[in-house]
Short mmCIF file of C-alpha atoms in Angstrom, two decimals:
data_model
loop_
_atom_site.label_atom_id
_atom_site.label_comp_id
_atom_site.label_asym_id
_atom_site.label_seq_id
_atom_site.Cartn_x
_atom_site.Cartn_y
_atom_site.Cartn_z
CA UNK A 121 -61.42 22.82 50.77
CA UNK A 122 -61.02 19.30 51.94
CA UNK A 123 -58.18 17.26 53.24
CA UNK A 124 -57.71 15.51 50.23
CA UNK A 125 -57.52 18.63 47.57
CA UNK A 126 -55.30 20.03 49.57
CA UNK A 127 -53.21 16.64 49.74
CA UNK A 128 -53.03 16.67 45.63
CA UNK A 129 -52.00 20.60 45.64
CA UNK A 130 -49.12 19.76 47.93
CA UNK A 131 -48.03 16.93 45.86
CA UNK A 132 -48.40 19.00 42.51
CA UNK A 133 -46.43 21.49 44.22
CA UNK A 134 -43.82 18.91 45.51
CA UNK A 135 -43.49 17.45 41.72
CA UNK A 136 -43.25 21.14 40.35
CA UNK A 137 -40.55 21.87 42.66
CA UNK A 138 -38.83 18.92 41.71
CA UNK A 139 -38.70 19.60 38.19
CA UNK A 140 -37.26 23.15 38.73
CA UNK A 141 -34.17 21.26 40.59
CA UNK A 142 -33.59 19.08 37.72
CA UNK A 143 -34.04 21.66 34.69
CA UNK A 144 -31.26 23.73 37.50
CA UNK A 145 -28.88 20.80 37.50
CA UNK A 146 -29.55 20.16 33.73
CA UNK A 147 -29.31 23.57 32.58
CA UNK A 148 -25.70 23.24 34.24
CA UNK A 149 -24.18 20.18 32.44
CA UNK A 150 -21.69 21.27 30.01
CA UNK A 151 -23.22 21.14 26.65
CA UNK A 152 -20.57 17.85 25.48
CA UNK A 153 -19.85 15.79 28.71
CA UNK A 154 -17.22 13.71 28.83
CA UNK A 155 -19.12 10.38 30.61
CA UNK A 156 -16.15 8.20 32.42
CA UNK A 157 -13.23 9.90 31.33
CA UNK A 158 -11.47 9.72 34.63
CA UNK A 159 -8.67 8.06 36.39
CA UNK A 160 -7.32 5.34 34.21
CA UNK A 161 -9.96 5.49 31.71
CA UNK A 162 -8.47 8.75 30.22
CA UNK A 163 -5.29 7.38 31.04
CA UNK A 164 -6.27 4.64 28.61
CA UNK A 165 -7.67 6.92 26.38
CA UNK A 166 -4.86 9.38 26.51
CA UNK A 167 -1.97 6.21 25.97
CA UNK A 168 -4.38 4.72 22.72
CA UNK A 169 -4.76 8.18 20.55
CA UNK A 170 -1.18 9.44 21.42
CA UNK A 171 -0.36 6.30 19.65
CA UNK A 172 -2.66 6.79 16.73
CA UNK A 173 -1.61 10.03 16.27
CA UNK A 174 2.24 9.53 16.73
CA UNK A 175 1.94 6.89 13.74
CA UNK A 176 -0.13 9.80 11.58
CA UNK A 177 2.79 12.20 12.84
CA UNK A 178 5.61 9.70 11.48
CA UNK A 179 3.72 8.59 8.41
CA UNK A 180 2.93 12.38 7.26
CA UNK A 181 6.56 13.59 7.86
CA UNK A 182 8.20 10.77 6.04
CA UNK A 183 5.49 11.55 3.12
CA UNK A 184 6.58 15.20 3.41
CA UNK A 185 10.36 14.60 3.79
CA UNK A 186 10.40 12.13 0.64
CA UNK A 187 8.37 13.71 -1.67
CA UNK A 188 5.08 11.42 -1.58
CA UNK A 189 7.57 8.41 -1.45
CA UNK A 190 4.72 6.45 0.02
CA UNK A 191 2.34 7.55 -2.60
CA UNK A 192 4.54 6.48 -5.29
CA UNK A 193 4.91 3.03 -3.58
CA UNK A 194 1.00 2.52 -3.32
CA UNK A 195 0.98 4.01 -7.05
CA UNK A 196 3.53 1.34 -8.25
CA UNK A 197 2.37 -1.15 -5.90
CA UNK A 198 -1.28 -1.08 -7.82
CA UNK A 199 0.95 -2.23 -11.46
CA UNK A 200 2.24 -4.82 -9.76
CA UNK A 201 0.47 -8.13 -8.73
CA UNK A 202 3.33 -8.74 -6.06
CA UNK A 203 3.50 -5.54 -4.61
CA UNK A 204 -0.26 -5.22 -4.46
CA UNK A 205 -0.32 -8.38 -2.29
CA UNK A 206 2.90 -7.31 -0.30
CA UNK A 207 1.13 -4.09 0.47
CA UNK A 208 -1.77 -6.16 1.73
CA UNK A 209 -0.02 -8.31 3.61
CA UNK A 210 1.86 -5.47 5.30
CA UNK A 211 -1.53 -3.90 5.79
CA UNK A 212 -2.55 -7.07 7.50
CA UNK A 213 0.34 -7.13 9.81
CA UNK A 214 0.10 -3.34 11.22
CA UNK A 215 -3.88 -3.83 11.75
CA UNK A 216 -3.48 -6.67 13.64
CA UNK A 217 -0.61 -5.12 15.53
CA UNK A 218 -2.93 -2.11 16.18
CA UNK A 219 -5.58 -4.31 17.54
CA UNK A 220 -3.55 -6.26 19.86
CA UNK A 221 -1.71 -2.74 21.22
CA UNK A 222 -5.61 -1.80 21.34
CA UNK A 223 -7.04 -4.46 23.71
CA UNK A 224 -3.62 -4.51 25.50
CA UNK A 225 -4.05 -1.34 26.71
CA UNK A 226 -8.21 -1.99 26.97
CA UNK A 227 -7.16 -4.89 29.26
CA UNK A 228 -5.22 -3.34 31.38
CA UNK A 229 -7.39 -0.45 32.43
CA UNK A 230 -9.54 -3.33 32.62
CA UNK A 231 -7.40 -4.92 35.46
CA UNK A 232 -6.59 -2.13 37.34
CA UNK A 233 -9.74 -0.47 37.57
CA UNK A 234 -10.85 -3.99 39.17
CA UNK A 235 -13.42 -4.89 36.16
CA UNK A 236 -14.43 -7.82 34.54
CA UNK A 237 -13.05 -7.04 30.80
CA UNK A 238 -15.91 -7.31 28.35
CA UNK A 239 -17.83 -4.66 31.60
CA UNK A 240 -14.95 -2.15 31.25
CA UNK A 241 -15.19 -2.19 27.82
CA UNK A 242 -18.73 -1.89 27.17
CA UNK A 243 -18.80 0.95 29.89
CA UNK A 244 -16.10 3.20 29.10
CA UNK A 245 -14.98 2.13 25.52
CA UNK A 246 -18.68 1.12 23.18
CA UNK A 247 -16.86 1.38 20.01
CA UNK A 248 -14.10 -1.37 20.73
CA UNK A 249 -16.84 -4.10 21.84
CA UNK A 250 -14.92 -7.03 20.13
CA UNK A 251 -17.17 -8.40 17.72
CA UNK A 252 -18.34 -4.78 16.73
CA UNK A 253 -15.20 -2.95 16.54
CA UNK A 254 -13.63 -6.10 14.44
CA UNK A 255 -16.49 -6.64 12.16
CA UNK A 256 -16.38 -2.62 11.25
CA UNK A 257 -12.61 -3.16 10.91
CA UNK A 258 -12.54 -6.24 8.86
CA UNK A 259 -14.87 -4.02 6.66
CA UNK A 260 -12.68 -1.11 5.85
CA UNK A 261 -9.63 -3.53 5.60
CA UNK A 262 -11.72 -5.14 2.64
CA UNK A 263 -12.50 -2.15 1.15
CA UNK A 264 -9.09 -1.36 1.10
CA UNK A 265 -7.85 -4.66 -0.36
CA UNK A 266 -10.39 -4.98 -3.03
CA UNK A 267 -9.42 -1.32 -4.26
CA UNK A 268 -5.65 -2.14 -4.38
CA UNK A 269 -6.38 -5.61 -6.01
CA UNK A 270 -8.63 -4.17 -8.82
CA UNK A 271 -5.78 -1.78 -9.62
CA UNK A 272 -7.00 1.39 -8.41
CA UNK A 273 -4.87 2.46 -5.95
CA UNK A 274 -5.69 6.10 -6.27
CA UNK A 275 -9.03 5.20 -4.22
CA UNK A 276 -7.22 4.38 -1.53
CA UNK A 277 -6.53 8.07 -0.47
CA UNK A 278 -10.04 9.15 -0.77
CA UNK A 279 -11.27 5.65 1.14
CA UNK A 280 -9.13 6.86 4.27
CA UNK A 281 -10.88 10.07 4.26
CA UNK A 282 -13.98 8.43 4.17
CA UNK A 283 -12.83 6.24 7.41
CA UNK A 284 -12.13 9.05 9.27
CA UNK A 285 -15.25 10.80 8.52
CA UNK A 286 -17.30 7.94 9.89
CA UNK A 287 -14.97 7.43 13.31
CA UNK A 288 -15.83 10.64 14.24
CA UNK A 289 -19.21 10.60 12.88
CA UNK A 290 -19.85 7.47 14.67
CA UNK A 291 -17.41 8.57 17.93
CA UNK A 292 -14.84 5.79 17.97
CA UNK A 293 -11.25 6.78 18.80
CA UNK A 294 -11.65 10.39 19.23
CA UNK A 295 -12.77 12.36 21.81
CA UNK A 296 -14.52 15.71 20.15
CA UNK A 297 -17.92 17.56 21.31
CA UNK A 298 -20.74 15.83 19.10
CA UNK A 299 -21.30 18.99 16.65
CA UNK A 300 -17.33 19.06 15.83
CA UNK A 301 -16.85 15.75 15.48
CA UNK A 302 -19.88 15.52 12.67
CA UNK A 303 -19.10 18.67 11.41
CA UNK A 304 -15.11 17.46 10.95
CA UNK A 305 -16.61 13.94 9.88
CA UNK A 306 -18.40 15.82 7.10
CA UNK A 307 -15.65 17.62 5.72
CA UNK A 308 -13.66 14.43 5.99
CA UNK A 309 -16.16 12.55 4.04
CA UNK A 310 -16.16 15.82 1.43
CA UNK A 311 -12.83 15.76 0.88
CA UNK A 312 -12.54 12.29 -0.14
CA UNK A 313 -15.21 12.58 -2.35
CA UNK A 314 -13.49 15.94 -3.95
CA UNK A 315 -10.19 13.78 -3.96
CA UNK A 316 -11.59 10.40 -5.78
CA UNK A 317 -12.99 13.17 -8.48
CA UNK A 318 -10.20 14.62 -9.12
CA UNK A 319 -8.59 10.95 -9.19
CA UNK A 320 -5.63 12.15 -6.57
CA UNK A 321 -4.25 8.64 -5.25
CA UNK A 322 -2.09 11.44 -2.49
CA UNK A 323 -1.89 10.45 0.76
CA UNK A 324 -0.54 13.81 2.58
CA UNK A 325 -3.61 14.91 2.96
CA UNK A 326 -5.73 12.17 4.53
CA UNK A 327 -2.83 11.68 6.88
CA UNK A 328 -2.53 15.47 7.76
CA UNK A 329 -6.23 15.44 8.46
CA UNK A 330 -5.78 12.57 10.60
CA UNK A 331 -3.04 14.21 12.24
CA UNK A 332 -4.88 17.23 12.74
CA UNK A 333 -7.65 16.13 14.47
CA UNK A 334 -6.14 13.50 16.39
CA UNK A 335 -4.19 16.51 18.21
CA UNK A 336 -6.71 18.56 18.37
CA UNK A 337 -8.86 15.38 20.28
CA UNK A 338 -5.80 14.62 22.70
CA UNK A 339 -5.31 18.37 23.60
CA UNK A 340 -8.77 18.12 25.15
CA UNK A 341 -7.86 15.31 26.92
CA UNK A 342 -4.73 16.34 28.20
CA UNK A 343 -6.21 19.56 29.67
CA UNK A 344 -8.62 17.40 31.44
CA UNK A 345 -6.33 15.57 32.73
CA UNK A 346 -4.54 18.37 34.08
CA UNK A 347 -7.81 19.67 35.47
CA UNK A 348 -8.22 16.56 37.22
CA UNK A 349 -4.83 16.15 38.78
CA UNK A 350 -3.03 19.29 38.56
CA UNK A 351 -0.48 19.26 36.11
CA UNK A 352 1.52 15.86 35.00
CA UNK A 353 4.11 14.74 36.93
#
């Protein structure tokens, strides 16, 4: 055997031994990694859902504690021209309130983690790129309007499902292992296609669900925050 066969069996072996390593290190990943959340990126992340999910906590209990009193002002707001474009307007308001909280928050992570803004973002937060995150919320806010303005506020119920089917089919705001969040984003999307059949303009339950999964998403984050620093202080 010459030099240089035995050159090219040392190398095969060399690559072979490589690839066990990295099948080792892979086969060790946890199956749903949670890429960046860390420091004040979860902190971030942790401070935006806990506000989601407080407003889906106060808007279910005041739907539970009046009877549907919100469902019978989206009702009566879809007989009424005014109403329908108060509602809208008020609509307008708390999305662009949400938005500015939203990049607030993005922008200060931003700061102190020593970034350039638009970097931060596109590293540690994909789904709230400006344009993308605006154009997709611009959308839904259309969708919305046009239902309410063609009278048929009973869609509007079955629309939010929908929504919150494709954020955690498409991973924005939550924080759920890939096969939950599809397999929650397909019941989402199931029940608000079960609810527009049965022509249910009830808002309890897309803001339970909401609720629901928004604490199930922040739990996870709060124990890995705990993991990472030992227990809040």
């Amino acid at each position: 055997m010459n030099q240089d066969e035995v050159d090219i069996r040392r190398a095969i072996a060399d690559v072979e031994l490589i690839r066990r390593v990295l099948d080792q290190v892979e086969a060790k990943k946890p199956a749903t990694p949670t890429v960046g959340l860390f420091g004040v990126t979860l902190t971030a992340n942790i401070v935006l859902q806990a506000l989601a999910l407080t407003g889906a906590l106060l808007l279910t209990l005041i739907e539970l504690l009046t009877r549907q009193a919100l469902t019978h002002a989206l009702v009566l707001g879809g007989q009424s021209p005014d109403l329908r474009l108060l509602g809208i307007g008020l609509m307008a308001a708390i999305l662009a309130s949400l938005v500015i909280v939203l990049y607030f928050v993005l922008w200060r992570a931003a700061r102190h983690s020593g970034e350039e803004f638009n970097t931060y973002i596109v590293r540690n937060f994909r789904y709230a790129r400006l344009m993308s995150y605006l154009s997709d919320l611009l959308l839904k806010f259309a969708m919305i309007s046009l239902v309410m303005l063609a009278g048929q506020p009973q869609w509007v119920a079955p629309l939010l499902l929908a929504f919150t089917g494709d954020y955690l089919i498409q991973g924005r705001l939550f924080t759920l292992p890939t096969q939950g969040a599809v397999l929650l984003g397909v019941t989402c999307i199931a029940a608000g296609i079960s609810q527009f059949l049965l022509d249910s303009p009830a808002l309890l339950l897309p803001l339970a669900l909401f609720s629901i999964i928004g604490t199930i998403s922040i739990g996870r984050l709060v124990r890995l925050y705990r993991q990472q620093n030992g227990s809040f202080r």
